[in-house]
């Protein structure tokens, strides 16, 4: 099964994504996490990407698109969940072209809807577990509140991402996400149009529900 997931930063996209990934045993291909691995490993790609990421801007398409398409080919044979890509119209079209060329299907496209102001507050409360990026912790969401100042899943230390605490950078990221002309919502609607033509299935979820209620609605709609 191959799935794309869209949602603004702060919508719980990562949390829902990791639940779906586990249920269907998919490769979780997360563009932001791949960039962070490169930055952590001090690679050339990481060095180039860092300045854009720190400013809340998109890493240029000529770096991002090949990186994702190569990862899909390398890790995606058994099914994938792609998260954080595509982020704009160019990426959306290039991905669709590549899928056609590789003969890969796209079973579902998931969009988590969340008002911009709600998304911003959630980002500022997000905490990352040093042991596992997929351990959800957020000081503003009761269901995933950390245990004191430790990870609620494993008790590990928690840290914040620098770009999560910078309102200017959050604003820029949301400008890109909520842009329905060329930005991420434009990319999502590109796939919504394809779904209307029967080429994929499009699932819309209200991101203001609890993690469990969103999960149930989502799993009920996936085959
Ligand atoms: P995320 O973890 O998804 O919030 O991504 C963190 C940062 O990585 C973003 O703010 C961008 O700077 C960069 N990034 C992630 N995915 C993409 C993408 N598809 N295209 C360009 N830049 C990206």
PDB file of C-alpha atoms and ligand atoms in Angstrom:
ATOM      1  CA  UNK A   1       0.000   0.000   0.000  1.00  0.00           C
ATOM      2  CA  UNK A   2       1.328   3.448  -0.949  1.00  0.00           C
ATOM      3  CA  UNK A   3       0.048   6.504   0.916  1.00  0.00           C
ATOM      4  CA  UNK A   4       0.655  10.247   0.928  1.00  0.00           C
ATOM      5  CA  UNK A   5      -0.184  12.248   4.039  1.00  0.00           C
ATOM      6  CA  UNK A   6      -0.768  16.017   4.165  1.00  0.00           C
ATOM      7  CA  UNK A   7      -1.347  18.203   7.192  1.00  0.00           C
ATOM      8  CA  UNK A   8       0.077  21.489   8.469  1.00  0.00           C
ATOM      9  CA  UNK A   9       2.925  21.340  10.977  1.00  0.00           C
ATOM     10  CA  UNK A  10       1.116  20.790  14.259  1.00  0.00           C
ATOM     11  CA  UNK A  11      -1.822  18.781  12.891  1.00  0.00           C
ATOM     12  CA  UNK A  12      -0.730  15.425  14.333  1.00  0.00           C
ATOM     13  CA  UNK A  13       0.352  14.234  10.916  1.00  0.00           C
ATOM     14  CA  UNK A  14       3.454  12.519  12.320  1.00  0.00           C
ATOM     15  CA  UNK A  15       1.424  10.750  15.013  1.00  0.00           C
ATOM     16  CA  UNK A  16      -1.283   9.500  12.618  1.00  0.00           C
ATOM     17  CA  UNK A  17       1.374   8.647  10.062  1.00  0.00           C
ATOM     18  CA  UNK A  18       3.278   6.405  12.432  1.00  0.00           C
ATOM     19  CA  UNK A  19       0.036   4.577  13.394  1.00  0.00           C
ATOM     20  CA  UNK A  20      -0.770   3.922   9.726  1.00  0.00           C
ATOM     21  CA  UNK A  21       2.794   2.915   9.034  1.00  0.00           C
ATOM     22  CA  UNK A  22       2.711   0.316  11.824  1.00  0.00           C
ATOM     23  CA  UNK A  23      -0.667  -1.104  10.817  1.00  0.00           C
ATOM     24  CA  UNK A  24       0.374  -1.721   7.214  1.00  0.00           C
ATOM     25  CA  UNK A  25       4.084  -2.243   7.867  1.00  0.00           C
ATOM     26  CA  UNK A  26       5.045   0.584   5.513  1.00  0.00           C
ATOM     27  CA  UNK A  27       8.355   2.342   5.033  1.00  0.00           C
ATOM     28  CA  UNK A  28       7.842   5.765   6.649  1.00  0.00           C
ATOM     29  CA  UNK A  29       9.573   8.200   4.347  1.00  0.00           C
ATOM     30  CA  UNK A  30       9.621  11.578   6.065  1.00  0.00           C
ATOM     31  CA  UNK A  31      11.389  14.371   4.208  1.00  0.00           C
ATOM     32  CA  UNK A  32      12.062  16.513   7.301  1.00  0.00           C
ATOM     33  CA  UNK A  33      13.549  13.511   9.167  1.00  0.00           C
ATOM     34  CA  UNK A  34      15.794  12.634   6.204  1.00  0.00           C
ATOM     35  CA  UNK A  35      17.091  16.216   6.162  1.00  0.00           C
ATOM     36  CA  UNK A  36      17.704  16.100   9.923  1.00  0.00           C
ATOM     37  CA  UNK A  37      19.660  12.831   9.520  1.00  0.00           C
ATOM     38  CA  UNK A  38      21.828  14.471   6.884  1.00  0.00           C
ATOM     39  CA  UNK A  39      22.389  17.502   9.110  1.00  0.00           C
ATOM     40  CA  UNK A  40      23.236  15.252  12.089  1.00  0.00           C
ATOM     41  CA  UNK A  41      25.656  13.262   9.926  1.00  0.00           C
ATOM     42  CA  UNK A  42      27.318  16.420   8.588  1.00  0.00           C
ATOM     43  CA  UNK A  43      26.776  15.456   4.920  1.00  0.00           C
ATOM     44  CA  UNK A  44      27.060  17.915   2.027  1.00  0.00           C
ATOM     45  CA  UNK A  45      23.317  17.679   1.449  1.00  0.00           C
ATOM     46  CA  UNK A  46      22.739  18.397   5.150  1.00  0.00           C
ATOM     47  CA  UNK A  47      24.945  21.481   5.039  1.00  0.00           C
ATOM     48  CA  UNK A  48      23.089  22.842   2.014  1.00  0.00           C
ATOM     49  CA  UNK A  49      19.668  22.098   3.513  1.00  0.00           C
ATOM     50  CA  UNK A  50      20.323  23.514   6.993  1.00  0.00           C
ATOM     51  CA  UNK A  51      20.239  27.213   6.140  1.00  0.00           C
ATOM     52  CA  UNK A  52      16.833  26.862   4.467  1.00  0.00           C
ATOM     53  CA  UNK A  53      15.394  24.733   7.268  1.00  0.00           C
ATOM     54  CA  UNK A  54      16.579  27.144   9.966  1.00  0.00           C
ATOM     55  CA  UNK A  55      14.765  29.986   8.199  1.00  0.00           C
ATOM     56  CA  UNK A  56      11.550  27.994   7.786  1.00  0.00           C
ATOM     57  CA  UNK A  57      11.966  27.959   4.006  1.00  0.00           C
ATOM     58  CA  UNK A  58      11.650  25.015   1.665  1.00  0.00           C
ATOM     59  CA  UNK A  59      14.881  23.312   0.683  1.00  0.00           C
ATOM     60  CA  UNK A  60      15.190  23.860  -3.107  1.00  0.00           C
ATOM     61  CA  UNK A  61      13.440  21.341  -5.343  1.00  0.00           C
ATOM     62  CA  UNK A  62      16.680  20.326  -7.099  1.00  0.00           C
ATOM     63  CA  UNK A  63      17.966  18.951  -3.760  1.00  0.00           C
ATOM     64  CA  UNK A  64      14.668  17.651  -2.341  1.00  0.00           C
ATOM     65  CA  UNK A  65      13.009  15.940  -5.316  1.00  0.00           C
ATOM     66  CA  UNK A  66      15.905  13.584  -6.255  1.00  0.00           C
ATOM     67  CA  UNK A  67      16.495  12.811  -2.555  1.00  0.00           C
ATOM     68  CA  UNK A  68      12.887  11.670  -2.096  1.00  0.00           C
ATOM     69  CA  UNK A  69      12.565   9.808  -5.397  1.00  0.00           C
ATOM     70  CA  UNK A  70      15.787   7.895  -4.646  1.00  0.00           C
ATOM     71  CA  UNK A  71      14.566   7.026  -1.139  1.00  0.00           C
ATOM     72  CA  UNK A  72      11.242   5.794  -2.558  1.00  0.00           C
ATOM     73  CA  UNK A  73      13.059   3.510  -4.972  1.00  0.00           C
ATOM     74  CA  UNK A  74      15.536   2.288  -2.348  1.00  0.00           C
ATOM     75  CA  UNK A  75      13.135   1.686   0.552  1.00  0.00           C
ATOM     76  CA  UNK A  76       9.622   1.696  -0.877  1.00  0.00           C
ATOM     77  CA  UNK A  77       9.245  -1.646  -2.642  1.00  0.00           C
ATOM     78  CA  UNK A  78       7.069  -3.101   0.152  1.00  0.00           C
ATOM     79  CA  UNK A  79       4.771  -0.082   0.401  1.00  0.00           C
ATOM     80  CA  UNK A  80       5.367   3.407   1.740  1.00  0.00           C
ATOM     81  CA  UNK A  81       3.920   6.297   3.636  1.00  0.00           C
ATOM     82  CA  UNK A  82       5.306   9.558   2.331  1.00  0.00           C
ATOM     83  CA  UNK A  83       5.179  12.397   4.846  1.00  0.00           C
ATOM     84  CA  UNK A  84       6.313  15.997   4.278  1.00  0.00           C
ATOM     85  CA  UNK A  85       6.567  15.605   0.517  1.00  0.00           C
ATOM     86  CA  UNK A  86       5.239  16.968  -1.820  1.00  0.00           C
ATOM     87  CA  UNK A  87       5.228  20.474  -0.349  1.00  0.00           C
ATOM     88  CA  UNK A  88       4.483  22.451  -3.536  1.00  0.00           C
ATOM     89  CA  UNK A  89       2.979  22.034  -7.001  1.00  0.00           C
ATOM     90  CA  UNK A  90       6.275  21.250  -8.728  1.00  0.00           C
ATOM     91  CA  UNK A  91       6.989  18.429  -6.264  1.00  0.00           C
ATOM     92  CA  UNK A  92       3.411  17.138  -6.634  1.00  0.00           C
ATOM     93  CA  UNK A  93       3.671  16.916 -10.413  1.00  0.00           C
ATOM     94  CA  UNK A  94       7.193  15.439 -10.385  1.00  0.00           C
ATOM     95  CA  UNK A  95       6.126  12.791  -7.882  1.00  0.00           C
ATOM     96  CA  UNK A  96       3.076  11.823  -9.923  1.00  0.00           C
ATOM     97  CA  UNK A  97       5.209  11.594 -13.084  1.00  0.00           C
ATOM     98  CA  UNK A  98       7.789   9.440 -11.276  1.00  0.00           C
ATOM     99  CA  UNK A  99       5.096   7.111  -9.901  1.00  0.00           C
ATOM    100  CA  UNK A 100       3.641   6.653 -13.380  1.00  0.00           C
ATOM    101  CA  UNK A 101       7.092   5.982 -14.802  1.00  0.00           C
ATOM    102  CA  UNK A 102       7.960   3.429 -12.099  1.00  0.00           C
ATOM    103  CA  UNK A 103       4.540   1.788 -12.366  1.00  0.00           C
ATOM    104  CA  UNK A 104       3.907   2.528  -8.664  1.00  0.00           C
ATOM    105  CA  UNK A 105       0.305   3.010  -7.555  1.00  0.00           C
ATOM    106  CA  UNK A 106      -0.938   5.618  -5.108  1.00  0.00           C
ATOM    107  CA  UNK A 107      -3.654   4.021  -2.991  1.00  0.00           C
ATOM    108  CA  UNK A 108      -4.598   6.844  -0.624  1.00  0.00           C
ATOM    109  CA  UNK A 109      -3.972  10.519  -0.075  1.00  0.00           C
ATOM    110  CA  UNK A 110      -4.789  11.708   3.443  1.00  0.00           C
ATOM    111  CA  UNK A 111      -5.348  15.365   4.325  1.00  0.00           C
ATOM    112  CA  UNK A 112      -5.607  16.431   7.972  1.00  0.00           C
ATOM    113  CA  UNK A 113      -7.458  19.753   8.169  1.00  0.00           C
ATOM    114  CA  UNK A 114      -6.586  22.193  10.954  1.00  0.00           C
ATOM    115  CA  UNK A 115      -7.027  25.978  11.334  1.00  0.00           C
ATOM    116  CA  UNK A 116      -3.781  27.880  11.157  1.00  0.00           C
ATOM    117  CA  UNK A 117      -3.909  29.389  14.677  1.00  0.00           C
ATOM    118  CA  UNK A 118      -4.543  26.001  16.309  1.00  0.00           C
ATOM    119  CA  UNK A 119      -1.646  24.501  14.360  1.00  0.00           C
ATOM    120  CA  UNK A 120       0.718  27.251  15.543  1.00  0.00           C
ATOM    121  CA  UNK A 121      -0.019  26.678  19.243  1.00  0.00           C
ATOM    122  CA  UNK A 122       0.448  22.964  18.880  1.00  0.00           C
ATOM    123  CA  UNK A 123       3.867  23.365  17.258  1.00  0.00           C
ATOM    124  CA  UNK A 124       5.134  25.541  20.073  1.00  0.00           C
ATOM    125  CA  UNK A 125       4.169  22.798  22.561  1.00  0.00           C
ATOM    126  CA  UNK A 126       5.856  19.967  20.684  1.00  0.00           C
ATOM    127  CA  UNK A 127       8.725  18.101  22.374  1.00  0.00           C
ATOM    128  CA  UNK A 128      10.994  15.547  20.700  1.00  0.00           C
ATOM    129  CA  UNK A 129      12.200  12.383  22.425  1.00  0.00           C
ATOM    130  CA  UNK A 130      15.952  11.930  22.056  1.00  0.00           C
ATOM    131  CA  UNK A 131      15.437   8.134  21.744  1.00  0.00           C
ATOM    132  CA  UNK A 132      12.710   8.044  19.069  1.00  0.00           C
ATOM    133  CA  UNK A 133      11.271  10.773  16.831  1.00  0.00           C
ATOM    134  CA  UNK A 134       7.998   8.836  16.695  1.00  0.00           C
ATOM    135  CA  UNK A 135       7.311   9.149  20.444  1.00  0.00           C
ATOM    136  CA  UNK A 136       4.687  11.921  20.495  1.00  0.00           C
ATOM    137  CA  UNK A 137       4.928  14.515  23.293  1.00  0.00           C
ATOM    138  CA  UNK A 138       3.202  17.911  23.428  1.00  0.00           C
ATOM    139  CA  UNK A 139       2.821  20.143  26.477  1.00  0.00           C
ATOM    140  CA  UNK A 140      -0.408  21.654  25.017  1.00  0.00           C
ATOM    141  CA  UNK A 141      -2.192  18.381  24.156  1.00  0.00           C
ATOM    142  CA  UNK A 142      -3.523  16.448  27.156  1.00  0.00           C
ATOM    143  CA  UNK A 143      -3.467  13.021  25.475  1.00  0.00           C
ATOM    144  CA  UNK A 144       0.262  13.232  24.795  1.00  0.00           C
ATOM    145  CA  UNK A 145       1.521  15.414  27.636  1.00  0.00           C
ATOM    146  CA  UNK A 146       5.081  14.476  28.664  1.00  0.00           C
ATOM    147  CA  UNK A 147       5.645  12.742  31.961  1.00  0.00           C
ATOM    148  CA  UNK A 148       7.109  15.697  33.866  1.00  0.00           C
ATOM    149  CA  UNK A 149       9.989  16.748  31.643  1.00  0.00           C
ATOM    150  CA  UNK A 150      10.522  13.214  30.251  1.00  0.00           C
ATOM    151  CA  UNK A 151       9.112  11.293  27.267  1.00  0.00           C
ATOM    152  CA  UNK A 152       5.684   9.825  28.064  1.00  0.00           C
ATOM    153  CA  UNK A 153       6.515   6.652  26.077  1.00  0.00           C
ATOM    154  CA  UNK A 154      10.032   5.718  27.155  1.00  0.00           C
ATOM    155  CA  UNK A 155      11.068   8.224  29.843  1.00  0.00           C
ATOM    156  CA  UNK A 156      13.820   9.590  27.592  1.00  0.00           C
ATOM    157  CA  UNK A 157      15.010  13.192  27.657  1.00  0.00           C
ATOM    158  CA  UNK A 158      13.009  15.670  25.599  1.00  0.00           C
ATOM    159  CA  UNK A 159      14.193  18.526  23.439  1.00  0.00           C
ATOM    160  CA  UNK A 160      12.593  21.190  21.258  1.00  0.00           C
ATOM    161  CA  UNK A 161      13.389  21.799  17.621  1.00  0.00           C
ATOM    162  CA  UNK A 162      14.835  25.292  17.160  1.00  0.00           C
ATOM    163  CA  UNK A 163      12.448  25.944  14.251  1.00  0.00           C
ATOM    164  CA  UNK A 164       9.464  24.968  16.466  1.00  0.00           C
ATOM    165  CA  UNK A 165      10.096  27.844  18.885  1.00  0.00           C
ATOM    166  CA  UNK A 166      10.515  30.566  16.280  1.00  0.00           C
ATOM    167  CA  UNK A 167       7.193  32.283  15.496  1.00  0.00           C
ATOM    168  CA  UNK A 168       8.609  33.905  12.374  1.00  0.00           C
ATOM    169  CA  UNK A 169       9.727  30.532  11.007  1.00  0.00           C
ATOM    170  CA  UNK A 170       6.387  28.919  11.933  1.00  0.00           C
ATOM    171  CA  UNK A 171       4.572  31.721  10.097  1.00  0.00           C
ATOM    172  CA  UNK A 172       6.700  31.113   6.998  1.00  0.00           C
ATOM    173  CA  UNK A 173       6.091  27.360   7.115  1.00  0.00           C
ATOM    174  CA  UNK A 174       2.346  27.938   7.391  1.00  0.00           C
ATOM    175  CA  UNK A 175       2.418  30.506   4.577  1.00  0.00           C
ATOM    176  CA  UNK A 176       3.808  27.706   2.417  1.00  0.00           C
ATOM    177  CA  UNK A 177       1.390  25.054   3.719  1.00  0.00           C
ATOM    178  CA  UNK A 178      -1.832  27.079   3.454  1.00  0.00           C
ATOM    179  CA  UNK A 179      -0.992  28.431  -0.024  1.00  0.00           C
ATOM    180  CA  UNK A 180      -3.636  26.965  -2.307  1.00  0.00           C
ATOM    181  CA  UNK A 181      -2.081  28.396  -5.496  1.00  0.00           C
ATOM    182  CA  UNK A 182       1.438  26.927  -5.580  1.00  0.00           C
ATOM    183  CA  UNK A 183       2.091  25.687  -2.021  1.00  0.00           C
ATOM    184  CA  UNK A 184       1.343  22.527  -0.099  1.00  0.00           C
ATOM    185  CA  UNK A 185      -2.448  22.762  -0.216  1.00  0.00           C
ATOM    186  CA  UNK A 186      -2.126  23.264  -3.973  1.00  0.00           C
ATOM    187  CA  UNK A 187      -0.151  19.997  -4.032  1.00  0.00           C
ATOM    188  CA  UNK A 188      -2.835  18.271  -1.939  1.00  0.00           C
ATOM    189  CA  UNK A 189      -5.596  19.544  -4.243  1.00  0.00           C
ATOM    190  CA  UNK A 190      -3.639  18.287  -7.260  1.00  0.00           C
ATOM    191  CA  UNK A 191      -4.148  14.791  -5.809  1.00  0.00           C
ATOM    192  CA  UNK A 192      -7.736  15.569  -4.831  1.00  0.00           C
ATOM    193  CA  UNK A 193      -8.401  16.273  -8.514  1.00  0.00           C
ATOM    194  CA  UNK A 194      -6.768  12.967  -9.434  1.00  0.00           C
ATOM    195  CA  UNK A 195      -9.017  11.242  -6.896  1.00  0.00           C
ATOM    196  CA  UNK A 196     -12.051  12.847  -8.552  1.00  0.00           C
ATOM    197  CA  UNK A 197     -10.863  11.136 -11.755  1.00  0.00           C
ATOM    198  CA  UNK A 198     -10.619   7.799  -9.932  1.00  0.00           C
ATOM    199  CA  UNK A 199      -6.795   7.657  -9.965  1.00  0.00           C
ATOM    200  CA  UNK A 200      -6.397   7.551  -6.178  1.00  0.00           C
ATOM    201  CA  UNK A 201      -8.570   7.878  -3.059  1.00  0.00           C
ATOM    202  CA  UNK A 202      -8.643  11.069  -0.978  1.00  0.00           C
ATOM    203  CA  UNK A 203      -9.422  11.016   2.745  1.00  0.00           C
ATOM    204  CA  UNK A 204     -10.120  14.257   4.648  1.00  0.00           C
ATOM    205  CA  UNK A 205      -9.839  14.255   8.449  1.00  0.00           C
ATOM    206  CA  UNK A 206     -10.749  16.917  10.989  1.00  0.00           C
ATOM    207  CA  UNK A 207      -7.484  17.505  12.882  1.00  0.00           C
ATOM    208  CA  UNK A 208      -9.220  19.053  15.896  1.00  0.00           C
ATOM    209  CA  UNK A 209     -10.445  15.706  17.240  1.00  0.00           C
ATOM    210  CA  UNK A 210      -8.481  13.595  19.721  1.00  0.00           C
ATOM    211  CA  UNK A 211      -5.664  11.401  18.471  1.00  0.00           C
ATOM    212  CA  UNK A 212      -7.794   8.281  19.020  1.00  0.00           C
ATOM    213  CA  UNK A 213     -10.890   9.629  17.273  1.00  0.00           C
ATOM    214  CA  UNK A 214      -8.870  10.761  14.247  1.00  0.00           C
ATOM    215  CA  UNK A 215      -7.133   7.399  14.188  1.00  0.00           C
ATOM    216  CA  UNK A 216     -10.441   5.504  14.249  1.00  0.00           C
ATOM    217  CA  UNK A 217     -11.948   7.633  11.482  1.00  0.00           C
ATOM    218  CA  UNK A 218      -8.819   7.148   9.436  1.00  0.00           C
ATOM    219  CA  UNK A 219      -8.494   3.393   9.877  1.00  0.00           C
ATOM    220  CA  UNK A 220     -12.191   2.933   9.082  1.00  0.00           C
ATOM    221  CA  UNK A 221     -11.626   4.569   5.713  1.00  0.00           C
ATOM    222  CA  UNK A 222      -8.472   2.660   4.800  1.00  0.00           C
ATOM    223  CA  UNK A 223      -9.188  -0.729   3.288  1.00  0.00           C
TER     224      UNK A 223
HETATM  225  P1  LIG B   1       9.280  18.964   8.710  1.00  0.00           P
HETATM  226  O1  LIG B   1       9.953  18.062   9.673  1.00  0.00           O
HETATM  227  O2  LIG B   1       8.389  18.234   7.752  1.00  0.00           O
HETATM  228  O3  LIG B   1       8.609  20.124   9.378  1.00  0.00           O
HETATM  229  O4  LIG B   1      10.436  19.580   7.798  1.00  0.00           O
HETATM  230  C1  LIG B   1      11.411  20.413   8.365  1.00  0.00           C
HETATM  231  C2  LIG B   1      11.999  21.315   7.280  1.00  0.00           C
HETATM  232  O5  LIG B   1      12.629  20.505   6.254  1.00  0.00           O
HETATM  233  C3  LIG B   1      10.978  22.153   6.525  1.00  0.00           C
HETATM  234  O6  LIG B   1      10.627  23.348   7.217  1.00  0.00           O
HETATM  235  C4  LIG B   1      11.735  22.438   5.220  1.00  0.00           C
HETATM  236  O7  LIG B   1      12.729  23.426   5.415  1.00  0.00           O
HETATM  237  C5  LIG B   1      12.451  21.117   4.975  1.00  0.00           C
HETATM  238  N1  LIG B   1      11.612  20.229   4.144  1.00  0.00           N
HETATM  239  C6  LIG B   1      10.937  19.117   4.522  1.00  0.00           C
HETATM  240  N2  LIG B   1      10.256  18.573   3.502  1.00  0.00           N
HETATM  241  C7  LIG B   1      10.490  19.360   2.428  1.00  0.00           C
HETATM  242  C8  LIG B   1      10.053  19.348   1.076  1.00  0.00           C
HETATM  243  N3  LIG B   1       9.211  18.410   0.621  1.00  0.00           N
HETATM  244  N4  LIG B   1      10.510  20.317   0.249  1.00  0.00           N
HETATM  245  C9  LIG B   1      11.361  21.271   0.683  1.00  0.00           C
HETATM  246  N5  LIG B   1      11.787  21.361   1.952  1.00  0.00           N
HETATM  247  C10 LIG B   1      11.371  20.426   2.830  1.00  0.00           C
END
